[in-house]
Coordinates of C-alpha atoms and ligand atoms in Angstrom, one line a residue:
M1 CA -0.2 -0.1 -0.1
S2 CA 2.8 2.5 -0.2
N3 CA 2.8 5.5 -2.4
T4 CA -1.0 6.0 -1.4
P5 CA -1.9 9.3 -0.4
A6 CA -2.6 8.2 3.1
A7 CA 0.6 6.3 3.6
E8 CA 2.7 8.9 1.9
A9 CA 1.3 11.7 4.2
A10 CA 2.0 9.4 7.1
R11 CA 5.6 9.6 6.6
R12 CA 5.5 13.5 6.1
R13 CA 6.7 15.6 9.1
T14 CA 6.4 19.6 8.2
F15 CA 7.6 21.8 10.5
A16 CA 9.2 25.3 11.2
I17 CA 11.7 26.6 13.3
I18 CA 10.8 29.5 15.8
S19 CA 13.4 31.6 17.4
H20 CA 14.7 35.2 18.4
P21 CA 17.3 36.5 16.0
D22 CA 20.8 35.1 16.3
A23 CA 19.7 32.2 18.6
G24 CA 21.0 29.8 15.9
K25 CA 18.2 29.1 13.5
T26 CA 20.5 29.4 10.3
T27 CA 23.1 27.3 11.8
L28 CA 20.5 24.9 13.0
T29 CA 18.8 24.5 9.7
E30 CA 21.9 23.9 8.0
N31 CA 22.7 21.1 10.9
L32 CA 19.8 19.6 10.2
L33 CA 20.0 19.3 6.9
L34 CA 23.5 17.9 7.5
A35 CA 22.1 15.3 9.7
G36 CA 19.2 14.3 7.5
G37 CA 22.0 13.9 4.7
A38 CA 20.6 16.7 2.2
I39 CA 23.6 18.7 2.2
R40 CA 27.3 17.5 2.6
A41 CA 29.3 20.4 3.9
A42 CA 28.7 23.2 6.6
G43 CA 28.5 26.4 4.9
Q44 CA 26.0 26.0 1.9
V45 CA 23.1 27.7 4.2
R46 CA 25.1 29.7 6.2
A47 CA 26.3 32.0 3.0
R48 CA 22.5 32.7 2.4
G49 CA 22.0 33.4 5.8
E50 CA 24.8 36.0 5.6
N51 CA 23.3 37.3 2.2
R52 CA 20.2 38.0 4.3
R53 CA 21.3 39.7 7.3
T54 CA 22.1 43.0 5.3
R55 CA 19.3 44.6 4.2
S56 CA 20.7 46.4 1.4
D57 CA 22.1 42.7 -0.3
W58 CA 18.4 41.3 0.7
M59 CA 16.6 43.9 -1.4
K60 CA 18.8 43.8 -3.9
I61 CA 18.1 39.9 -4.0
E62 CA 14.5 40.8 -3.8
R63 CA 14.0 42.7 -6.7
E64 CA 16.7 40.5 -8.6
R65 CA 15.1 37.5 -8.4
G66 CA 12.5 37.0 -5.6
I67 CA 12.8 36.8 -2.0
S68 CA 15.2 34.0 -0.7
V69 CA 12.8 31.9 -2.6
S70 CA 14.9 28.8 -2.3
A71 CA 14.8 28.9 1.2
S72 CA 11.2 29.4 1.9
V73 CA 11.0 25.7 2.3
M74 CA 13.2 22.9 2.3
T75 CA 12.4 19.1 2.1
F76 CA 14.5 16.1 2.7
D77 CA 14.4 12.4 2.8
H78 CA 15.5 10.5 6.2
D79 CA 15.1 7.4 7.7
G80 CA 11.9 6.8 5.8
L81 CA 10.3 9.9 6.4
M82 CA 10.0 13.2 4.3
F83 CA 11.1 16.6 6.3
N84 CA 9.6 19.7 4.9
L85 CA 11.6 22.4 7.1
L86 CA 9.5 25.9 6.5
D87 CA 11.4 29.1 6.8
T88 CA 10.0 31.7 9.2
P89 CA 11.8 35.1 8.3
G90 CA 13.5 37.0 10.8
H91 CA 15.8 40.0 11.4
E92 CA 14.7 42.7 9.2
D93 CA 12.3 40.5 7.1
F94 CA 10.0 39.6 9.9
S95 CA 6.6 39.7 8.6
E96 CA 3.3 38.5 8.7
D97 CA 4.4 35.8 6.2
T98 CA 6.5 34.7 9.4
Y99 CA 3.5 34.1 11.1
R100 CA 1.4 32.9 8.5
T101 CA 4.0 30.3 7.4
L102 CA 3.0 28.7 10.9
T103 CA -0.3 27.9 9.6
A104 CA 1.2 25.7 7.1
A105 CA 3.3 23.8 9.8
D106 CA 2.2 20.8 11.5
A107 CA 5.0 21.2 14.6
A108 CA 7.7 24.0 15.5
V109 CA 11.2 23.8 16.5
M110 CA 11.8 26.4 19.4
V111 CA 15.2 27.3 19.3
L112 CA 16.5 29.1 22.8
D113 CA 20.0 30.4 23.1
A114 CA 21.1 28.6 26.7
A115 CA 22.6 32.0 27.6
K116 CA 19.1 34.4 27.1
G117 CA 16.2 31.8 27.7
I118 CA 13.1 33.1 25.8
E119 CA 13.2 36.4 24.1
P120 CA 10.8 38.7 22.9
Q121 CA 10.6 37.6 18.9
T122 CA 10.5 33.8 20.1
L123 CA 7.3 34.8 22.3
K124 CA 5.3 36.7 19.7
L125 CA 5.9 33.3 17.4
F126 CA 5.0 31.0 20.4
E127 CA 2.0 32.7 20.6
V128 CA 0.9 32.1 16.9
C129 CA 1.7 28.3 17.7
R130 CA -0.5 28.4 21.0
L131 CA -3.1 29.8 18.4
R132 CA -3.1 27.0 16.3
D133 CA -2.2 24.2 18.9
I134 CA 1.0 23.4 17.1
P135 CA 3.0 20.9 18.9
I136 CA 6.7 22.2 20.0
V137 CA 9.9 20.7 20.6
T138 CA 12.4 23.0 22.4
F139 CA 16.1 23.3 21.3
I140 CA 18.1 24.7 24.0
N141 CA 21.3 25.6 22.0
K142 CA 24.7 26.8 22.4
M143 CA 25.3 24.7 25.5
D144 CA 29.2 25.1 24.6
R145 CA 28.8 28.7 25.8
E146 CA 28.4 29.6 29.2
A147 CA 24.6 28.8 29.9
Q148 CA 21.9 29.6 32.4
D149 CA 21.3 27.1 35.1
P150 CA 19.0 24.5 32.7
F151 CA 16.7 24.6 35.9
A152 CA 16.3 28.2 35.5
L153 CA 15.6 27.7 31.6
L154 CA 12.8 24.9 32.2
D155 CA 11.2 27.1 34.7
E156 CA 11.3 29.7 32.5
I157 CA 9.4 27.6 29.7
A158 CA 7.0 26.9 32.5
T159 CA 6.4 30.1 33.6
K160 CA 6.5 32.7 30.7
L161 CA 4.5 30.1 28.1
Q162 CA 2.6 28.2 30.4
L163 CA 3.9 24.9 28.8
D164 CA 5.0 21.9 30.7
P165 CA 9.0 21.2 29.5
A166 CA 9.6 17.6 29.8
P167 CA 13.3 17.2 29.2
L168 CA 14.4 14.3 27.1
Y169 CA 18.0 14.8 28.1
W170 CA 20.2 16.5 30.7
P171 CA 23.3 18.6 30.3
A172 CA 26.4 18.0 32.0
G173 CA 27.9 21.6 32.4
S174 CA 28.0 24.0 29.7
G175 CA 30.8 26.3 28.0
G176 CA 34.7 25.2 28.7
R177 CA 33.0 22.5 30.9
F178 CA 30.2 21.1 28.5
K179 CA 30.9 17.4 28.1
G180 CA 27.6 16.2 27.0
M181 CA 24.4 15.0 28.0
I182 CA 22.4 12.3 29.5
D183 CA 19.9 10.5 27.8
L184 CA 17.1 10.1 30.4
R185 CA 14.7 7.6 28.6
A186 CA 18.0 5.1 27.5
Q187 CA 20.2 6.2 30.5
T188 CA 23.1 6.6 28.6
F189 CA 25.3 9.5 28.4
I190 CA 26.1 11.1 25.0
P191 CA 29.9 12.5 24.9
Y192 CA 30.2 15.8 23.6
N193 CA 33.6 16.7 21.7
R194 CA 34.3 20.1 21.1
N195 CA 36.2 19.4 17.9
R196 CA 33.5 19.2 15.8
D197 CA 35.4 17.3 12.9
E198 CA 36.4 14.5 14.7
G199 CA 32.9 14.0 15.5
H200 CA 31.2 13.2 18.9
D201 CA 31.8 9.5 20.6
P202 CA 28.7 7.0 20.5
A203 CA 26.6 6.8 23.6
V204 CA 27.8 4.9 26.6
P205 CA 25.6 3.6 29.3
L206 CA 25.2 5.6 32.3
N207 CA 25.7 3.1 35.0
G208 CA 29.3 1.6 34.0
N209 CA 32.8 2.9 34.0
A210 CA 32.6 4.2 30.5
V211 CA 31.5 7.2 31.6
D212 CA 34.4 8.2 33.6
R213 CA 36.0 8.6 30.3
Y214 CA 34.6 11.7 29.8
L215 CA 33.3 12.9 33.1
D216 CA 35.2 13.5 36.3
P217 CA 33.9 12.2 39.4
A218 CA 32.5 15.8 40.5
E219 CA 31.0 16.3 37.1
R220 CA 29.5 12.9 37.0
E221 CA 27.9 13.3 40.5
E222 CA 26.7 16.9 39.3
A223 CA 24.9 15.5 35.9
E224 CA 23.8 12.6 37.7
E225 CA 22.3 14.6 40.7
G226 CA 20.5 17.0 38.1
A227 CA 19.5 14.4 35.9
M228 CA 17.7 12.7 39.3
L229 CA 16.3 16.4 40.5
V230 CA 15.1 16.9 37.1
Q231 CA 12.7 13.7 36.4
E232 CA 11.4 14.3 40.0
A233 CA 10.8 17.8 39.3
S234 CA 9.1 17.6 35.7
K235 CA 6.2 15.6 34.5
P236 CA 7.4 12.5 32.4
F237 CA 7.2 13.3 28.5
D238 CA 3.7 12.4 27.4
P239 CA 3.6 12.3 23.7
E240 CA -0.2 13.3 24.0
A241 CA -0.1 16.2 25.7
F242 CA 2.9 17.2 23.3
L243 CA 0.3 16.9 20.4
E244 CA -2.4 18.8 22.1
G245 CA 0.1 21.7 22.6
H246 CA 0.5 21.8 26.4
M247 CA 3.9 19.8 26.9
T248 CA 7.7 20.3 25.0
P249 CA 10.3 18.1 25.1
V250 CA 13.5 19.7 25.6
I251 CA 17.0 18.5 24.2
F252 CA 20.0 20.4 24.8
G253 CA 22.8 21.1 22.2
S254 CA 24.7 23.0 20.3
A255 CA 24.0 23.8 16.4
L256 CA 27.4 25.1 15.7
R257 CA 29.2 21.9 16.9
H258 CA 26.6 19.6 15.7
F259 CA 25.7 18.1 19.0
G260 CA 22.0 17.2 19.6
V261 CA 20.8 17.9 16.6
D262 CA 20.5 14.0 15.4
E263 CA 18.7 13.7 18.8
L264 CA 16.4 16.6 17.3
L265 CA 16.0 15.2 14.4
A266 CA 15.0 11.6 15.8
T267 CA 12.6 13.5 18.0
L268 CA 11.0 15.1 15.1
G269 CA 10.7 11.9 13.5
A270 CA 9.3 10.1 16.4
F271 CA 6.9 12.0 17.6
A272 CA 6.0 15.3 15.3
P273 CA 2.6 14.6 13.9
P274 CA 2.2 13.9 10.4
P275 CA -0.5 16.1 8.6
K276 CA -3.6 16.3 10.1
A277 CA -7.3 16.3 8.6
V278 CA -8.6 19.7 8.2
K279 CA -11.8 21.5 8.6
V280 CA -13.4 22.7 5.4
E281 CA -16.5 24.1 3.9
K282 CA -17.9 22.5 1.1
G283 CA -21.7 23.7 -0.3
G284 CA -22.3 25.6 2.8
Q285 CA -21.6 22.5 5.1
T286 CA -18.8 22.3 7.6
S287 CA -16.9 18.8 6.5
E288 CA -13.2 17.8 6.9
V289 CA -10.5 16.7 4.5
S290 CA -8.0 13.9 5.2
P291 CA -4.8 13.6 4.1
G292 CA -5.9 10.0 2.8
D293 CA -8.8 11.6 0.7
P294 CA -8.0 11.1 -3.4
E295 CA -9.0 14.6 -4.2
V296 CA -6.0 17.1 -3.9
S297 CA -6.7 20.1 -2.0
G298 CA -4.5 22.8 -0.1
F299 CA -4.0 26.5 0.6
V300 CA -2.1 29.0 -0.3
F301 CA 0.0 30.7 2.6
K302 CA 2.4 33.1 1.1
V303 CA 2.9 34.8 -2.4
Q304 CA 6.2 36.1 -3.2
A305 CA 7.4 38.1 -6.0
N306 CA 9.3 35.8 -8.9
M307 CA 12.5 36.8 -11.0
D308 CA 11.5 39.6 -12.9
P309 CA 9.7 42.7 -11.0
N310 CA 8.4 43.9 -14.3
H311 CA 6.2 40.7 -14.7
R312 CA 3.8 40.1 -12.4
D313 CA 5.4 37.0 -12.1
R314 CA 4.9 35.2 -8.5
I315 CA 5.4 32.4 -6.8
A316 CA 2.4 31.2 -4.3
F317 CA 3.5 28.9 -1.8
F318 CA 0.8 25.9 -1.9
R319 CA 0.5 23.7 1.3
L320 CA -1.0 20.8 0.3
T321 CA -3.7 18.6 2.3
S322 CA -4.9 15.9 0.8
G323 CA -4.5 13.8 -2.2
K324 CA -1.7 12.9 -4.6
F325 CA -0.6 15.9 -6.4
Q326 CA 1.0 15.4 -10.1
R327 CA 2.4 17.8 -12.5
G328 CA 0.4 18.9 -15.0
M329 CA -2.7 18.6 -13.0
K330 CA -5.7 21.2 -13.1
L331 CA -6.6 22.9 -9.9
K332 CA -9.5 25.5 -9.2
S333 CA -9.6 28.0 -6.8
Q334 CA -12.6 28.4 -4.8
G335 CA -13.0 31.8 -4.6
T336 CA -12.7 33.0 -7.9
G337 CA -13.7 29.6 -9.7
K338 CA -10.8 29.9 -12.1
Q339 CA -9.0 26.7 -13.2
M340 CA -5.0 26.7 -13.7
S341 CA -2.9 24.2 -15.0
V342 CA 0.1 23.4 -12.9
N343 CA 2.6 22.5 -15.2
A344 CA 5.4 23.8 -13.6
P345 CA 5.3 23.2 -9.8
I346 CA 8.5 23.6 -7.7
M347 CA 9.3 21.7 -4.8
F348 CA 12.2 22.9 -2.9
F349 CA 15.0 20.1 -2.0
A350 CA 17.6 21.3 0.1
S351 CA 20.4 22.7 -2.1
D352 CA 18.2 23.8 -5.3
R353 CA 14.8 23.5 -6.6
E354 CA 13.3 20.9 -8.7
L355 CA 10.3 20.3 -10.6
A356 CA 7.8 18.6 -8.3
E357 CA 6.4 15.4 -10.2
E358 CA 4.4 14.5 -7.3
A359 CA 3.6 15.6 -4.0
F360 CA 1.4 14.6 -0.9
A361 CA -0.5 16.0 1.9
G362 CA 2.1 17.8 4.2
D363 CA 4.3 19.2 1.3
V364 CA 4.5 22.6 -0.3
I365 CA 5.2 23.2 -3.8
G366 CA 5.7 26.6 -5.3
I367 CA 3.2 27.4 -8.4
P368 CA 4.4 30.2 -10.6
N369 CA 1.4 32.5 -11.6
H370 CA 0.5 35.7 -12.7
G371 CA -0.8 37.4 -9.8
V372 CA -3.9 35.0 -9.9
L373 CA -3.1 33.4 -6.6
R374 CA -3.4 34.9 -3.5
V375 CA -2.5 34.3 0.2
G376 CA -5.2 32.5 1.6
D377 CA -7.0 31.0 -1.5
S378 CA -7.9 27.3 -1.3
L379 CA -7.1 25.0 -4.0
S380 CA -8.6 21.8 -5.2
E381 CA -9.6 19.7 -8.3
T382 CA -13.1 20.3 -7.9
G383 CA -13.0 23.9 -6.5
T384 CA -15.6 23.4 -4.1
L385 CA -13.3 23.1 -0.9
R386 CA -12.8 26.1 1.3
F387 CA -10.2 26.3 4.1
A388 CA -11.0 28.7 6.8
G389 CA -9.2 31.8 5.9
L390 CA -5.8 32.2 7.2
P391 CA -5.8 34.9 10.1
N392 CA -4.5 38.6 9.8
F393 CA -2.3 39.6 12.6
A394 CA -2.3 42.8 14.4
P395 CA 0.2 44.9 12.8
E396 CA 3.0 46.0 14.9
I397 CA 4.0 49.3 13.1
L398 CA 1.2 51.8 11.6
R399 CA 2.3 54.6 9.2
R400 CA -0.2 57.0 7.2
V401 CA 0.4 56.8 3.7
R402 CA 0.3 59.5 1.0
V403 CA 1.2 59.9 -2.6
R404 CA 3.2 62.8 -3.9
D405 CA 1.0 63.6 -6.8
P406 CA -2.4 64.0 -5.3
L407 CA -4.2 63.7 -8.6
K408 CA -3.2 59.8 -8.6
A409 CA -5.0 59.5 -5.1
K410 CA -7.6 57.1 -6.7
H411 CA -4.8 55.3 -8.2
L412 CA -3.2 54.9 -4.5
K413 CA -6.5 53.6 -3.0
K414 CA -6.2 50.7 -5.6
A415 CA -2.8 49.8 -5.4
L416 CA -3.3 49.6 -1.5
E417 CA -6.1 47.5 -1.9
G418 CA -4.2 45.3 -4.4
L419 CA -1.2 45.1 -2.1
A420 CA -3.6 44.5 1.0
E421 CA -5.7 41.7 -0.7
E422 CA -2.4 39.9 -1.4
G423 CA -1.4 39.9 2.0
V424 CA 1.7 42.3 1.5
T425 CA 0.4 45.0 4.2
Q426 CA -3.1 45.5 5.9
L427 CA -4.8 48.8 4.9
F428 CA -7.2 50.4 7.2
R429 CA -9.5 53.2 6.3
P430 CA -10.2 55.6 9.0
E431 CA -14.0 56.2 9.5
L432 CA -12.9 60.1 9.5
G433 CA -10.3 61.7 7.2
S434 CA -9.3 60.6 4.0
D435 CA -5.9 59.3 4.8
F436 CA -5.0 55.8 4.7
V437 CA -3.3 53.6 7.4
V438 CA -1.2 50.9 6.6
G439 CA 0.0 48.4 9.1
A440 CA 2.8 45.6 9.3
V441 CA 4.6 43.6 11.4
G442 CA 8.2 44.4 10.5
Q443 CA 9.8 47.4 8.9
L444 CA 11.0 45.9 5.9
Q445 CA 7.3 45.6 4.6
F446 CA 7.0 49.1 4.2
E447 CA 10.1 49.1 1.9
V448 CA 9.0 46.1 -0.1
M449 CA 5.6 48.0 -0.4
A450 CA 7.1 51.1 -1.2
D451 CA 9.3 49.4 -3.8
R452 CA 6.3 47.6 -5.3
L453 CA 4.2 50.8 -5.5
G454 CA 7.0 52.4 -7.5
N455 CA 7.6 49.8 -9.8
E456 CA 4.0 48.1 -10.4
Y457 CA 1.9 50.9 -10.2
A458 CA 4.4 54.1 -11.0
L459 CA 3.3 55.6 -7.6
D460 CA 5.5 57.7 -5.5
V461 CA 4.6 57.5 -1.9
I462 CA 5.4 58.7 1.5
F463 CA 4.8 56.9 4.7
E464 CA 4.4 59.1 7.7
A465 CA 3.9 58.6 11.4
S466 CA 0.6 57.7 12.3
P467 CA -1.1 58.8 15.6
F468 CA -2.3 55.5 16.0
A469 CA 0.5 52.5 17.2
E470 CA -2.0 49.5 17.7
A471 CA -4.8 47.8 15.9
R472 CA -7.2 45.5 16.9
W473 CA -10.3 43.9 15.3
L474 CA -13.6 44.3 17.5
G475 CA -15.5 41.4 18.2
G476 CA -19.1 41.3 20.1
T477 CA -22.6 41.6 19.2
D478 CA -23.3 44.3 16.6
A479 CA -25.1 46.5 19.1
D480 CA -22.2 46.1 21.4
I481 CA -19.6 47.4 18.8
E482 CA -22.0 50.2 17.3
N483 CA -22.2 51.3 20.8
F484 CA -18.3 51.4 21.1
R485 CA -17.9 52.9 18.0
S486 CA -20.3 55.8 18.5
T487 CA -18.0 57.2 21.3
H488 CA -14.8 56.6 19.3
R489 CA -15.3 57.6 16.1
T490 CA -12.2 59.2 15.5
A491 CA -10.1 55.8 16.2
M492 CA -12.6 53.9 14.2
A493 CA -11.5 52.1 11.1
S494 CA -12.3 49.2 8.9
D495 CA -10.0 46.8 6.9
I496 CA -10.1 45.4 3.5
D497 CA -13.0 43.2 4.5
N498 CA -15.1 46.2 6.1
S499 CA -14.3 44.6 9.6
P500 CA -14.2 47.1 12.2
V501 CA -11.1 47.8 13.4
F502 CA -9.9 50.1 16.6
L503 CA -6.8 52.0 16.3
A504 CA -5.1 52.8 19.4
K505 CA -2.4 55.4 20.3
S506 CA -0.9 52.7 22.8
A507 CA -1.5 49.3 24.2
W508 CA -2.2 50.7 27.6
E509 CA -5.1 52.4 25.6
I510 CA -6.3 49.0 24.7
N511 CA -6.3 47.8 28.0
Y512 CA -7.9 51.0 29.3
V513 CA -11.0 50.8 26.6
A514 CA -11.2 46.8 27.1
E515 CA -11.9 47.6 30.8
R516 CA -14.6 49.8 30.0
Y517 CA -16.1 47.9 27.6
P518 CA -16.2 44.7 28.7
K519 CA -18.9 43.1 26.2
V520 CA -16.2 44.0 23.2
S521 CA -13.6 42.2 22.5
F522 CA -10.2 43.4 21.2
Q523 CA -8.7 40.9 18.8
R524 CA -5.0 40.4 17.8
T525 CA -6.0 38.2 14.8
R526 CA -8.9 38.0 12.5
E527 CA -9.5 34.5 10.6
R528 CA -10.1 35.9 6.7
G529 CA -13.2 34.4 5.7
Ligands
G4P601 P1 19.9 32.8 13.5 O1 19.5 32.6 12.1 O2 18.7 32.7 14.8 O3 19.5 34.7 13.6 O4 21.3 32.7 14.0 P2 22.6 32.1 13.3 O5 22.5 30.9 13.2 O6 22.5 33.1 12.5 O7 23.5 32.3 14.5 C1 23.9 33.8 15.1 C2 25.3 33.3 15.9 O8 25.2 32.6 16.7 C3 26.3 32.8 14.8 O9 27.5 33.8 15.1 C4 26.5 31.5 15.1 O10 27.8 30.9 14.4 C5 26.5 31.5 16.5 N1 25.8 30.3 17.0 C6 24.8 29.6 16.4 N2 24.6 28.2 17.2 C7 25.8 28.0 18.0 C8 25.9 27.3 19.2 O11 25.4 26.0 18.9 N3 27.2 27.5 19.9 C9 28.0 28.7 19.4 N4 29.1 29.0 20.3 N5 27.3 29.8 18.5 C10 26.3 29.5 17.9 P3 28.2 34.9 14.6 O12 29.3 35.4 15.2 O13 26.9 36.0 14.4 O14 28.1 34.5 13.1 P4 29.2 33.8 12.4 O15 30.7 34.8 12.8 O16 30.1 32.6 13.4 O17 29.0 33.5 11.1

C-alpha cells in the first residue's frame, strides 16, 4: 500500500523553526540538513544566511530574483521520513509571512539561546503556535557557551509560556565545561567533543565505568544529581500532551558543533505529527479533508514576487492537505472559480529547486503564476473546498500613507487594496478623514511596499508617522460594537474586508478601553473568511 496518499502523508513531518534573531536558527537549519543527509558540507546555508542579514543585499536579491525563494521551504528524506522545513523569516524580514508560515506547519522547533532563554520574538511566534495548537519541540542551543542554569531555563518555559517542559536529555555542564548530556530515557551518556571535525563519540551506558572517560567524579555526580532532580521535578514526557500543545520535549545541544542535532531530528521523526485532517467548508456545510482523501486540495499561505519584477510573476506557496498531486494537474480556486494547469510546480529540495512530479499532504509546492493566486486561496480539483481563511495578525507598525502627486489618490487606493488583498500589508480606512493607514508586522514590509508601488503602479508614496500605534479587530454583538463605535469614532477604521478595527495610540489605551467595554473584544488576529 505504499505511495497511497494516506501512506505518503503519514511519513511527512512538516515543521518550522521559531526563534529570536541570533539564537541559531540558520546554524540549526544547516545542521538539520546535514543530519538528514541533504547537504554534505557545512557552509551552504550559512552563506545564504549571511546575505540575508544585510538589508541592502536582501533588497537587491528581492528585486533581482525574488525573496530568498529557495530558502522558503526545504525538503529532505531521512530514515524513511520526508521532512519539510519551512522558513520563518526573522531579522529585518520579519513579516506577516513569518506568522502565516506557521499556519502551514504541523510542528515547530523552538530554539532558545542557552544564555538568554526566551526572547521577545520567540514569544511572539510562540503565541501564534499556541493559537493553532502547534506542538513544539524545544532545542536549547549554544550549550558550548556559558549557559543559564538549566533548571532556570525550564522554569522560564513553564512560567512564561505556560507549557510543561519535559527534558528528554540533561546536560553535563556548559561552556568550557560542557561535556555532553544524559539521555534520560535510554539512561546513557552522550559525550560531546568540542572538536566538531572529529565527531562525537557514541553514547555509553550511564551505569558503567565508560562514563568516567568523559566526566570526572565531581562532574559525573553533578550531572547525575541534576538528572535525578529534574525527573522528580518535571512531568514525564507524554506524547499526547505534546500533540495537544501542553507539553514540550526539551533537548540541549550546540547547533554550531553539531551536537544534539541528530537527537532533535530523531525526536521530530518519532513524535512530531504527520499532517492531520483539516476542517473545510463544502457547499455551505462544514466537513473535513483527510490527508488520504483522493481529491487534491490545499491552501496558499504565502506569495512571493518572482524573478522579474516587471512581470507580475509570482510564486504561490501551496500547502497540500490531501490527495496525490501530479505535475500538470488542474486545480481550481474556490474563491474565483478559476482553473489552472499546474505545469511547472516547484519543490524545494535542500540545495536547489526542482520540478515537483508528485506531492502529498504536508508538502509545499511553489506554483508560478501571474498574480492570480492570493494568500489564503483554497485550491482543489473540484474547486468546491474552502479552508478557513488565514488569519490576519495585528500589525506592529502603523503608518499613514500619501502619494506625492495628489491627482493619483484614486490610483493609490486601488494599489493599496491590491497589496492588502495579496497579504503584503494591511490597509485600514479611518472612518473620519481621507488618509489611509497601512500596517505591517515588520519594518521591511514598508520598503517592499514602497518598492512595489513604485515599480508596479508607478506611484511615488510617502509614509508618515501615524498617530496610532496599535490596531485591534472588534468582536461582539452588532449592538455592542455600535455602542463602542459611536463613542470612539475618531479611532475607528475598517479593514480590507470592512471589518471594524479600533486604532489605539498605545497598548495601554487598549487595556483601558477593554476594561470599560467588557462586552467588546479587542482581537489581535482575525480569520479572513
Ligand atoms: P539566527 O539564524 O537565529 O539569526 O542565528 P545564526 O544561526 O545566524 O547564529 C547566530 C550566531 O550564533 C552566529 O554567530 C552563529 O555562529 C552562532 N551560533 C549558532 N549556534 C551556535 C552554537 O551552538 N554555539 C555557539 N557557540 N554559537 C552558535 P556569529 O558570530 O553571528 O556569526 P559567525 O561569525 O559565526 O558566522
